[in-house]
mmCIF file of C-alpha atoms in Angstrom:
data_model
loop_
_atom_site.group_PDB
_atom_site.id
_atom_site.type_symbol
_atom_site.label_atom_id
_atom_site.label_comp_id
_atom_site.label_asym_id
_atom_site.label_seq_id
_atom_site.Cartn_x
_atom_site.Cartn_y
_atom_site.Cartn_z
ATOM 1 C CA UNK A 190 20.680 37.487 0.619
ATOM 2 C CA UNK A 191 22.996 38.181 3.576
ATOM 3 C CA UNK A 192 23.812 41.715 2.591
ATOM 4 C CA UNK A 193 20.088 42.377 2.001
ATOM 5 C CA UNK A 194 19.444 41.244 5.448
ATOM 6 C CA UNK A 195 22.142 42.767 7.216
ATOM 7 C CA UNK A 196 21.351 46.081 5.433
ATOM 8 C CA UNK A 197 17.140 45.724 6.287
ATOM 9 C CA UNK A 198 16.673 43.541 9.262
ATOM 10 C CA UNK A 199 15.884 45.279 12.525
ATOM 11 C CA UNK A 200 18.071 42.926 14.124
ATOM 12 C CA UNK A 201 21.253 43.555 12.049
ATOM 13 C CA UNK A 202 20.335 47.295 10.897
ATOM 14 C CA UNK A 203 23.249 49.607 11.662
ATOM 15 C CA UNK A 204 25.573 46.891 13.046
ATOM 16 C CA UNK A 205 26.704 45.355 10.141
ATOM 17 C CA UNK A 206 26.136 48.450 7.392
ATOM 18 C CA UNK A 207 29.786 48.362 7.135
ATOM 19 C CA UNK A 208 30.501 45.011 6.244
ATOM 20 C CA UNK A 209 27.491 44.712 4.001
ATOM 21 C CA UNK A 210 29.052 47.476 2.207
ATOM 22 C CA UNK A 211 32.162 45.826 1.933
ATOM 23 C CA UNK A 212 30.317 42.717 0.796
ATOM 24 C CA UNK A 213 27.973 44.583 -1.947
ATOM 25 C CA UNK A 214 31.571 46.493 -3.217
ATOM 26 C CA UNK A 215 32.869 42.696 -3.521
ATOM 27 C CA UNK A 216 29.405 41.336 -5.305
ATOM 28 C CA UNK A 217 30.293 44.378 -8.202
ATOM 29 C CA UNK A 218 33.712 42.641 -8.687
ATOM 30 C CA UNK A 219 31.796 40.547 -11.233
ATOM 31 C CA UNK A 220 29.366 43.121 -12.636
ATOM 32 C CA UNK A 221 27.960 40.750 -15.335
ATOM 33 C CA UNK A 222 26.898 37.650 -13.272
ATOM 34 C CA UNK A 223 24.861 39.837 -11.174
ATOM 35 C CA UNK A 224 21.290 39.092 -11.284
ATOM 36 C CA UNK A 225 18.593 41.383 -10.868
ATOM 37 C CA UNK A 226 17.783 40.946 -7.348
ATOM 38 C CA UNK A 227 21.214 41.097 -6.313
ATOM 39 C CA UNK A 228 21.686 44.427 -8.291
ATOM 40 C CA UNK A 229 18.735 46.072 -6.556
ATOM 41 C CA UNK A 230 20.911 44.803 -2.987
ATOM 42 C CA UNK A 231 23.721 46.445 -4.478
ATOM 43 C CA UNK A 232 21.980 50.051 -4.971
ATOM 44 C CA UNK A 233 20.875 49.888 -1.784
ATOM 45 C CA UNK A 234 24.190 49.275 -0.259
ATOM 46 C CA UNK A 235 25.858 52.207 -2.297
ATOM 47 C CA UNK A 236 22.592 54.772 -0.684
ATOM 48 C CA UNK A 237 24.089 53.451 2.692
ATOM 49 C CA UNK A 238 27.628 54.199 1.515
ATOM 50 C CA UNK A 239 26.846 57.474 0.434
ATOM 51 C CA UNK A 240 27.092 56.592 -3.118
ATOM 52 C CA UNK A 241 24.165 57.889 -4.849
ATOM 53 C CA UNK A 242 24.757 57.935 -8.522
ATOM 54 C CA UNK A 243 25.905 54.203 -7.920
ATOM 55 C CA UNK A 244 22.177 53.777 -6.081
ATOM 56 C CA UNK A 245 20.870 55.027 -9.004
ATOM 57 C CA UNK A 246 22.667 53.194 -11.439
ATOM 58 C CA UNK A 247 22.385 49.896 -9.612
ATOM 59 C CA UNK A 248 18.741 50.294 -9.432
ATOM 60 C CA UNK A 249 18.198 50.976 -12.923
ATOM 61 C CA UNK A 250 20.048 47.574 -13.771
ATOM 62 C CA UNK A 251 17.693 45.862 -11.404
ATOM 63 C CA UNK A 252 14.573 47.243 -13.130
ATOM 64 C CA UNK A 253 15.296 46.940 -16.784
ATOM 65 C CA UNK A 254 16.909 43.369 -15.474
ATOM 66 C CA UNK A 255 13.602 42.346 -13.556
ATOM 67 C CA UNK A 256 11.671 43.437 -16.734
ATOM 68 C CA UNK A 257 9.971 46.078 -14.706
ATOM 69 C CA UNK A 258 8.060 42.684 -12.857
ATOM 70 C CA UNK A 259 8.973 44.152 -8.982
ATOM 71 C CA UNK A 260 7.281 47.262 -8.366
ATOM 72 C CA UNK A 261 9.245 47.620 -5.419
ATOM 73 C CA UNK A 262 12.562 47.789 -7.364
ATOM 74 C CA UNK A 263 10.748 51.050 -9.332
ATOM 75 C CA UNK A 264 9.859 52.777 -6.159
ATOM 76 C CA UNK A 265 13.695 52.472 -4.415
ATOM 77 C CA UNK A 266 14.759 53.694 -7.610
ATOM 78 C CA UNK A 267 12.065 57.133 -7.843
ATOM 79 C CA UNK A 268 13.183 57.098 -4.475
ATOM 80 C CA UNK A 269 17.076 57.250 -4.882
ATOM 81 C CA UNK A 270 16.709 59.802 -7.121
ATOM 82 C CA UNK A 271 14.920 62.165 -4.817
ATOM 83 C CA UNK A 272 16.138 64.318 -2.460
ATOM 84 C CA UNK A 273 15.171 62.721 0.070
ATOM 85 C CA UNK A 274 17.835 60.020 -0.754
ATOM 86 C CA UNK A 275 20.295 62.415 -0.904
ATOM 87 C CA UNK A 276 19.579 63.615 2.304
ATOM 88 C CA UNK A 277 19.816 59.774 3.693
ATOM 89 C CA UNK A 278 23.002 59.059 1.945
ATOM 90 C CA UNK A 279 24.810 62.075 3.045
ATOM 91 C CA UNK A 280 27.796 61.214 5.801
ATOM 92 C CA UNK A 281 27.193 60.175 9.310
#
């Protein structure tokens, strides 16, 4: 939930991206225990990190995970996969 929120909150956006990277790359040391919330955290994590297949692949887990039950987890991934994405993840 931290990572989400430094990642998305207006308070913490861009001053913590690093270290919620750096958290999100520790949360895939365990790949199998992740749920499916935590997955869709991941993905978005990797977009920041200029990672986009990981985005991708993250998000998928988080859908088929979620059973398709959080729409919003469908849209991030339509939109990782777009160019518009790649255009977001590319280096700052």
């Amino acid at each position: 939930n931290d990572c989400w929120r430094w990642l998305t909150d207006r308070s913490t956006f861009g001053c913590c991206e690093d270290f919620a990277i750096a958290l999100a790359d520790r949360m895939v040391e365990d790949v199998a225990a992740l749920d499916y919330f935590e997955c869709d955290t991941v993905a978005f994590a990797c977009l920041r990190a200029g990672r986009v297949d990981d985005a991708v692949g993250f998000a998928e887990r988080a859908v088929a995970a979620s059973g398709g039950a959080v729409p919003a987890y469908g849209a991030r991934l339509r939109w990782y996969r777009s160019e518009l994405a790649v255009a977001a993840a590319a280096p700052r």
